[in-house]
Short mmCIF file of C-alpha atoms in Angstrom, two decimals:
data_model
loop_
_atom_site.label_atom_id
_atom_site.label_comp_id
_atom_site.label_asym_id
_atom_site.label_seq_id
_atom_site.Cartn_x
_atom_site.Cartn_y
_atom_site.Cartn_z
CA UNK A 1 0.00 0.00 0.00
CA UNK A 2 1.35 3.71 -1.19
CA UNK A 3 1.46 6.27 0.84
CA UNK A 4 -1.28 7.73 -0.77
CA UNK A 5 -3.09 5.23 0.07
CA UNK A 6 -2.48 4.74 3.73
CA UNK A 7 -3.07 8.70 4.51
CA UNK A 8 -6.47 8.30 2.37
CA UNK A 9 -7.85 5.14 4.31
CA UNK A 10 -6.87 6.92 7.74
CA UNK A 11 -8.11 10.16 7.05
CA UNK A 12 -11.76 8.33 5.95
CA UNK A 13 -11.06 6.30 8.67
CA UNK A 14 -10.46 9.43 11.19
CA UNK A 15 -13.97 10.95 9.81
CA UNK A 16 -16.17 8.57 11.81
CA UNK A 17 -17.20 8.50 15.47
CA UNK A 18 -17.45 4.81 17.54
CA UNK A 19 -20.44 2.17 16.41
CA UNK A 20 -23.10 3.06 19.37
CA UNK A 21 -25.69 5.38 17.43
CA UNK A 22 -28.99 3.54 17.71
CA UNK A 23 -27.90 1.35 20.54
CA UNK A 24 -29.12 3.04 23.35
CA UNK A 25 -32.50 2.72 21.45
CA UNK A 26 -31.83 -0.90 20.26
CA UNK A 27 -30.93 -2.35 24.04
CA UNK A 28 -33.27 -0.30 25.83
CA UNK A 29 -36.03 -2.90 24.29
CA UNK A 30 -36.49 -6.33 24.69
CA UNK A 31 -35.45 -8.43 22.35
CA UNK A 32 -38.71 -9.85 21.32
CA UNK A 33 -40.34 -6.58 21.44
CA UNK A 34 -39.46 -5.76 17.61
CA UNK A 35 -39.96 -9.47 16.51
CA UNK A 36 -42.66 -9.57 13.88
CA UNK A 37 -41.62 -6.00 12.94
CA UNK A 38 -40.25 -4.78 9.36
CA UNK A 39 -37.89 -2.15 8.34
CA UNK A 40 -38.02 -0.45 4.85
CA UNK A 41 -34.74 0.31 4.10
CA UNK A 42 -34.25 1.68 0.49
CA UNK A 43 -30.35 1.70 -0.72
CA UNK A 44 -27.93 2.23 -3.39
CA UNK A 45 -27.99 -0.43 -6.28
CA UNK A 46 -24.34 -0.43 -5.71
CA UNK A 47 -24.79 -2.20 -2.16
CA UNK A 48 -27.84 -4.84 -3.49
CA UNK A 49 -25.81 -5.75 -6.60
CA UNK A 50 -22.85 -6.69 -4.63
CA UNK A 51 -24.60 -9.13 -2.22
CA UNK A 52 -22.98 -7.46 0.57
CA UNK A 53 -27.06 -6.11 2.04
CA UNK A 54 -27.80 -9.65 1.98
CA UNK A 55 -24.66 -10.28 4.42
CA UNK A 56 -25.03 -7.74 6.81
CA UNK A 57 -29.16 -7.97 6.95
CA UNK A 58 -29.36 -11.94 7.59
CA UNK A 59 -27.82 -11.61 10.82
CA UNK A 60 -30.11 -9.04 12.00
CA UNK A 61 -32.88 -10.34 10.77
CA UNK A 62 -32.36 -13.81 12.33
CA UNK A 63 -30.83 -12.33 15.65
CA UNK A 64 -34.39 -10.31 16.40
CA UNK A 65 -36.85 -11.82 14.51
CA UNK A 66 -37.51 -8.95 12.06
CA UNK A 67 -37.30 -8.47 8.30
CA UNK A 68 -35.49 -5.49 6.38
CA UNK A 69 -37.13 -4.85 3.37
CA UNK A 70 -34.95 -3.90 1.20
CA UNK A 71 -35.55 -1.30 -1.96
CA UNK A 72 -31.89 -1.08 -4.72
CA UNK A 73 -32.38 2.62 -6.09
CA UNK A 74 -30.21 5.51 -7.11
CA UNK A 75 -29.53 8.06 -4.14
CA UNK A 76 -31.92 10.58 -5.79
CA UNK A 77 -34.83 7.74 -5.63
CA UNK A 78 -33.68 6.55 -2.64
CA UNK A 79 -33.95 9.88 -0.93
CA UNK A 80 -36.79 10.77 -2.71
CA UNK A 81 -38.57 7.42 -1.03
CA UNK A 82 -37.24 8.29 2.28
CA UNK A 83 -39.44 12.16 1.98
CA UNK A 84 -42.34 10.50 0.93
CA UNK A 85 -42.49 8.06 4.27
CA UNK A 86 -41.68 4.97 2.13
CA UNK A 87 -38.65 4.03 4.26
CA UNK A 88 -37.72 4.01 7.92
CA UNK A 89 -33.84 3.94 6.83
CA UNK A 90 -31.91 5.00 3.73
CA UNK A 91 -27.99 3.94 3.03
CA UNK A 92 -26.65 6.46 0.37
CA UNK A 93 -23.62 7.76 -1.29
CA UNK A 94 -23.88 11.49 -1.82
CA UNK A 95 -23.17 13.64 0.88
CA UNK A 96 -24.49 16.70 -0.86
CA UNK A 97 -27.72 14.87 -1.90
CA UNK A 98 -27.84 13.95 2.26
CA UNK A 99 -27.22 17.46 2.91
CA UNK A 100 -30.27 18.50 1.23
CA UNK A 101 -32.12 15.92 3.11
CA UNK A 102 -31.11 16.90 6.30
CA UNK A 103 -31.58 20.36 6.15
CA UNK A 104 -35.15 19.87 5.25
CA UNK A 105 -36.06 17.96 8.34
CA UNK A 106 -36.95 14.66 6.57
CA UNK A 107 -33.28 12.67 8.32
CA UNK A 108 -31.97 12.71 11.74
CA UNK A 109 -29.10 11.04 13.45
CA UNK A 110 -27.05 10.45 10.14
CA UNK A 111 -23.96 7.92 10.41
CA UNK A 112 -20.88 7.80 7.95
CA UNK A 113 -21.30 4.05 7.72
CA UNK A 114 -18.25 2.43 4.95
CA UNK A 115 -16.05 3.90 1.70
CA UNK A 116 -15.14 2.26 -1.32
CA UNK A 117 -14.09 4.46 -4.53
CA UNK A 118 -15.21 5.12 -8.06
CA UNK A 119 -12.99 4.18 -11.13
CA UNK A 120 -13.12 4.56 -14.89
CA UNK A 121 -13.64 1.03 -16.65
CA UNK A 122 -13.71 0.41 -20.35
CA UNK A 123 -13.02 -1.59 -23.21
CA UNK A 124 -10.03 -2.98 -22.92
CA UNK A 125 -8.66 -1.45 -26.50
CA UNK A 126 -9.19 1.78 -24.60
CA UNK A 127 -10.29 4.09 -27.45
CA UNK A 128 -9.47 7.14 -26.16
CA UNK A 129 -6.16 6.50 -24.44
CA UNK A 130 -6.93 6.99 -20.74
CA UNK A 131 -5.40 4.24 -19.07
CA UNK A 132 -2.81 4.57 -16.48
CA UNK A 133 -3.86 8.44 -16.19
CA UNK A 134 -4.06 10.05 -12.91
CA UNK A 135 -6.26 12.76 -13.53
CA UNK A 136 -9.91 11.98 -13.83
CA UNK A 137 -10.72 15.16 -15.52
CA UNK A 138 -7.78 14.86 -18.27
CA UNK A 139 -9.16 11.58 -18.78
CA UNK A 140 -13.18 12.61 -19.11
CA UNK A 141 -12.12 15.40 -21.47
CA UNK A 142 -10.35 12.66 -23.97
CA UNK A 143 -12.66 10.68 -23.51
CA UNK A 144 -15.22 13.57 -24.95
CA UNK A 145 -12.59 14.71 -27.80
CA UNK A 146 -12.01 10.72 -28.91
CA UNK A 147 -16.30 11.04 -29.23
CA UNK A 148 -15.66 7.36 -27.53
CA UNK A 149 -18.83 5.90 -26.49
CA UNK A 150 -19.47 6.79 -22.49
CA UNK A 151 -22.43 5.29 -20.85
CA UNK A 152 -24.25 7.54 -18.02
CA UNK A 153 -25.90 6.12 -15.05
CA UNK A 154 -28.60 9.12 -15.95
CA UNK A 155 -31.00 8.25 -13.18
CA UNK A 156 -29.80 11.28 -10.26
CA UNK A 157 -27.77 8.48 -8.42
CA UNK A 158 -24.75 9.24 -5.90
CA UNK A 159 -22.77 7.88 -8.92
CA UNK A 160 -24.52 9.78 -11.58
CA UNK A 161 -24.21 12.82 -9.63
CA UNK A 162 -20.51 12.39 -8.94
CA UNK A 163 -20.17 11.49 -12.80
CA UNK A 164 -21.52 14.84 -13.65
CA UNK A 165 -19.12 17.18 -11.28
CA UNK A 166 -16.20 15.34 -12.71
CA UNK A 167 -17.33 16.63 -16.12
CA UNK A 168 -18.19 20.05 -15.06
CA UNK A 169 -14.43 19.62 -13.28
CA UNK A 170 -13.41 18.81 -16.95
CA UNK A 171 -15.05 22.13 -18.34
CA UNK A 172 -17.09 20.09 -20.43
CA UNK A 173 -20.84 20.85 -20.56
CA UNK A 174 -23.57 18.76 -21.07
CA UNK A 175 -24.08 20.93 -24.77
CA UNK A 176 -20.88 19.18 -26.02
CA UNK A 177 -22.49 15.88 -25.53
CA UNK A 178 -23.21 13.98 -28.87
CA UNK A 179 -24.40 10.84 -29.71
CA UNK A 180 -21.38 9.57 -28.50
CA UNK A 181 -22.58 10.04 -24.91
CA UNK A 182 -25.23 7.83 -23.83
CA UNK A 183 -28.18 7.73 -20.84
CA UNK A 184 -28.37 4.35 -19.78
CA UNK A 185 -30.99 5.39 -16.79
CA UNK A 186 -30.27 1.80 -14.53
CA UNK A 187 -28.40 0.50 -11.64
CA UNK A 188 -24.65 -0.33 -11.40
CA UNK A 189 -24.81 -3.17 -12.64
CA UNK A 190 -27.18 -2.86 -15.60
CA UNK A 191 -24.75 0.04 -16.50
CA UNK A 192 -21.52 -2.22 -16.57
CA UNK A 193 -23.65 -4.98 -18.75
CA UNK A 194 -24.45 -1.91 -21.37
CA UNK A 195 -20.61 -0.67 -21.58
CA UNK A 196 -19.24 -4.17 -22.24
CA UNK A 197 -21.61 -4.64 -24.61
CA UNK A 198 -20.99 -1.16 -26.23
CA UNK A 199 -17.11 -1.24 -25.93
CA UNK A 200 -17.44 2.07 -24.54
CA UNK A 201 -16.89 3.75 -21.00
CA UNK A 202 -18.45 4.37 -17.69
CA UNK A 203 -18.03 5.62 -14.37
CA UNK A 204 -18.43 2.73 -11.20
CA UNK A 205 -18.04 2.07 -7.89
CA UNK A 206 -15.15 -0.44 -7.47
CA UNK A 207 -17.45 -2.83 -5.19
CA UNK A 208 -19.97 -3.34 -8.41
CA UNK A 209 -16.82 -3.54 -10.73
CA UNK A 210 -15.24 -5.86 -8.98
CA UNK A 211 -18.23 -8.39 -8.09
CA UNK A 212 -18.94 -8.29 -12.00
CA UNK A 213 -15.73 -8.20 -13.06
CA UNK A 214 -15.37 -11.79 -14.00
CA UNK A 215 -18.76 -12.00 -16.09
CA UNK A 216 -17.77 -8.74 -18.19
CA UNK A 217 -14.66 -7.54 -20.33
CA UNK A 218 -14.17 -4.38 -19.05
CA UNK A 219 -10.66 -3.12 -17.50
CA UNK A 220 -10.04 -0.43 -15.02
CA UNK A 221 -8.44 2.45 -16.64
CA UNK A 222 -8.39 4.91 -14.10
CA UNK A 223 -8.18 4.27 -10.67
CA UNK A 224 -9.67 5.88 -7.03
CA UNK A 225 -7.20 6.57 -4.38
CA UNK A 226 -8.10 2.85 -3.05
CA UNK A 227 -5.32 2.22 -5.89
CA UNK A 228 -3.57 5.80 -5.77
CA UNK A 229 -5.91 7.63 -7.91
CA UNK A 230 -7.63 11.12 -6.96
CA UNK A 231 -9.16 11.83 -3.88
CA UNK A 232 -12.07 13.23 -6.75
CA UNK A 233 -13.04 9.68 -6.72
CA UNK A 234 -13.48 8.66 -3.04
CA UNK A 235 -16.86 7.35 -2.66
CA UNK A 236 -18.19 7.84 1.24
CA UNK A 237 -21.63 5.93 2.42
CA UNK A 238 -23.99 7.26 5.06
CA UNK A 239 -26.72 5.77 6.54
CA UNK A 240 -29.85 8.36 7.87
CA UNK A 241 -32.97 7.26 9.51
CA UNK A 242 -35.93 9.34 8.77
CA UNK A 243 -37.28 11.48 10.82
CA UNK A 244 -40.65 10.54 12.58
CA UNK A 245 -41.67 13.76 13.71
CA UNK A 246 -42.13 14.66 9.93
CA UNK A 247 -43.53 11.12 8.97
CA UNK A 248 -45.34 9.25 12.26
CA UNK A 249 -45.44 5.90 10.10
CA UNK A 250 -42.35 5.66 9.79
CA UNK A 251 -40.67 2.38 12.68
CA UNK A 252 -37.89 4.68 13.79
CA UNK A 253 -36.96 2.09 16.87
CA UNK A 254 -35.89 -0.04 14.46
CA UNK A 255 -34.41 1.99 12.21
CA UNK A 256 -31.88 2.96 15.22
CA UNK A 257 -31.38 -0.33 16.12
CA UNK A 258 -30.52 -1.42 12.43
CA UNK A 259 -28.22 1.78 12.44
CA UNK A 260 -26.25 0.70 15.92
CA UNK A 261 -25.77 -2.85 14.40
CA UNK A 262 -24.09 -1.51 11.47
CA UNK A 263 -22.16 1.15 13.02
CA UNK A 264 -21.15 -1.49 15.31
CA UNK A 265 -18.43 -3.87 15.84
CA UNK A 266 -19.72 -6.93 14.33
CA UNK A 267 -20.76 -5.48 11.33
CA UNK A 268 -17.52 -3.74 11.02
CA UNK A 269 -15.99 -6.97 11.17
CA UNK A 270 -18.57 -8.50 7.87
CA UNK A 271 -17.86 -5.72 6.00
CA UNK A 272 -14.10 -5.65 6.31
CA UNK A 273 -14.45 -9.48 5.02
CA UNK A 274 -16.97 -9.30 2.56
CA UNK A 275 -14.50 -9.92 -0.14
CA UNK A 276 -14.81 -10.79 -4.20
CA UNK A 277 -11.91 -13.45 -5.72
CA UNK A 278 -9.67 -12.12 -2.29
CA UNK A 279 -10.31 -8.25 -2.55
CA UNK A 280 -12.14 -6.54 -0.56
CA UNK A 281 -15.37 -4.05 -1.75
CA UNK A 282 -16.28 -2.06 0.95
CA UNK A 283 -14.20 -0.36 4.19
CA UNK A 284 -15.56 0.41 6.93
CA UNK A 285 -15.90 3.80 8.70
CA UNK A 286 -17.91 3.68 11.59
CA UNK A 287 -15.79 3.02 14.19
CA UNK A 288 -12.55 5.44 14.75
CA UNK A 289 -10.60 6.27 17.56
CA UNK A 290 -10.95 10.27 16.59
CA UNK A 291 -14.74 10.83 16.63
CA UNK A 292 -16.09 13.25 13.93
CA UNK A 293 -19.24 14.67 15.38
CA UNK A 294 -19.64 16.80 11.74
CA UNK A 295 -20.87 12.91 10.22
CA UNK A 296 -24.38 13.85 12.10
CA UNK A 297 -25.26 17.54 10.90
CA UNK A 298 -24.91 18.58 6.83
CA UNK A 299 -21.60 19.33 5.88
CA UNK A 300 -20.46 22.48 7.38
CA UNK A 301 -22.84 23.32 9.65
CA UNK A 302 -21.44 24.63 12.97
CA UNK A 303 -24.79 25.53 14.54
CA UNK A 304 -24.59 29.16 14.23
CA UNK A 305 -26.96 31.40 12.12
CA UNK A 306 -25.69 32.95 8.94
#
């Protein structure tokens, strides 16, 4: 491991406070009190495709009796489910996106829960030259002067949105995309399936890439700072349960007790494991020996007025 690498998995590492939000609420029940219940939780397609919800939810479901019912959408849907009082829990990947949702009342007690990264994957001719580069941006704007085929999530995603500030990083605006550019409007994993069939490009998170990576033909061509790329492509997730003074329907006991078992240790432990052909997909966050109380509030809020 670089040391790029090391100071990037410490200082995500350093962001997050210890595993006990939601535990106070979870062991101040009895057990049996939540057995029969369900939680809606409604995630990234990035953590269904991978298999790794179904390895952290068995446990819990098992452990209390209970079933988590589970929705794969983009962050945009997923949030947009969470306002509506369709979910008791979301798991995202777009901090500004959870901003947005926490300044309008609709989350509360917001955890930084795991990190994996984004990279570029393509054909493995590599039209447009980009392999090997370091620079995201350098690489998105050959990628648009080569007119070589890139496939867009398109569907308001954590992914999709992170896509689209990596081109406006590039200076190039969504006028100077031609037919060359395509809106594939699915998950993760649909997306990779369309690329490799196109020969063309796409932005994913390395946990999808990798747990597909042996069914498709595409290569990485430019990595995250998991493998000493830019810190642009860092990929955080958070987990927010929403809030029941704005929806009353919504099981928010359980939603804190799902959100202290996977801020805690044991779930730290599964996700650290949870592994594809011996590498890892996910890292987890939620535990840290420097607590980072700015994980609960929107990004730069310091609780004064403007």
């Amino acid at each position: 491991m670089s040391i790029q690498r090391r100071q990037f998995v410490a200082a995500v590492g350093s962001a997050a406070a210890a595993g006990i939000a939601g535990c106070t609420a979870f062991r101040s029940r009895e057990e049996g009190a939540i057995t029969g219940e369900t939680l809606r939780l409604t995630t990234t397609t990035s953590t269904y495709d991978t298999g790794l919800l179904d390895e952290l939810n068995a446990p819990f479901e098992d452990r209390y009796g209970v079933t988590v019912e589970a929705i794969g959408q983009g962050t945009g849907a997923a949030l947009e489910t969470a306002r509506s009082g369709d979910a008791d829990v979301v798991m995202v990947h777009a901090r500004s996106l959870e901003d947005e949702f926490l300044e309008a009342g609709y989350g509360i007690n917001r955890r930084d829960l795991m990190f994996n990264d984004f990279v570029v994957v393509g054909d493995a001719d590599d039209p447009a030259g980009v392999s090997g580069s370091t620079d995201v941006e350098a690489a998105f704007t050959d990628i648009a002067e080569a007119e070589s085929t890139f496939v867009s999530r398109g569907d308001d995603s954590g992914t999709h949105a992170k896509e689209l500030g990596i081109w406006d990083a590039a200076g190039v605006g969504d006028d100077e995309f031609g037919e060359w550019y395509l809106d594939g409007g699915g998950g993760m994993g649909e997306i990779l399936t369309q690329t490799d069939q196109g020969g063309g490009y796409t932005l994913a998170d390395r946990g999808t890439y990798l747990s597909m990576r042996s069914d498709i033909g595409l290569e990485i061509h430019v990595e995250g700072p998991i493998g000493d790329g830019p810190d642009l492509l860092a990929n955080p997730y958070g987990i927010v349960a929403v809030n029941p003074a704005v929806h009353d329907n919504v099981n928010y006991d359980l939603a804190m007790a799902y959100i202290g078992y996977l801020t805690g240790l044991e779930s730290r432990e599964r996700i650290e494991q949870y592994a594809v052909e011996g590498e890892q997909l996910f890292f987890p966050e939620a535990v840290s020996e420097e607590p980072n109380f700015q994980q609960y509030v929107p990004e730069g809020w310091d609780g004064t007025d403007d």
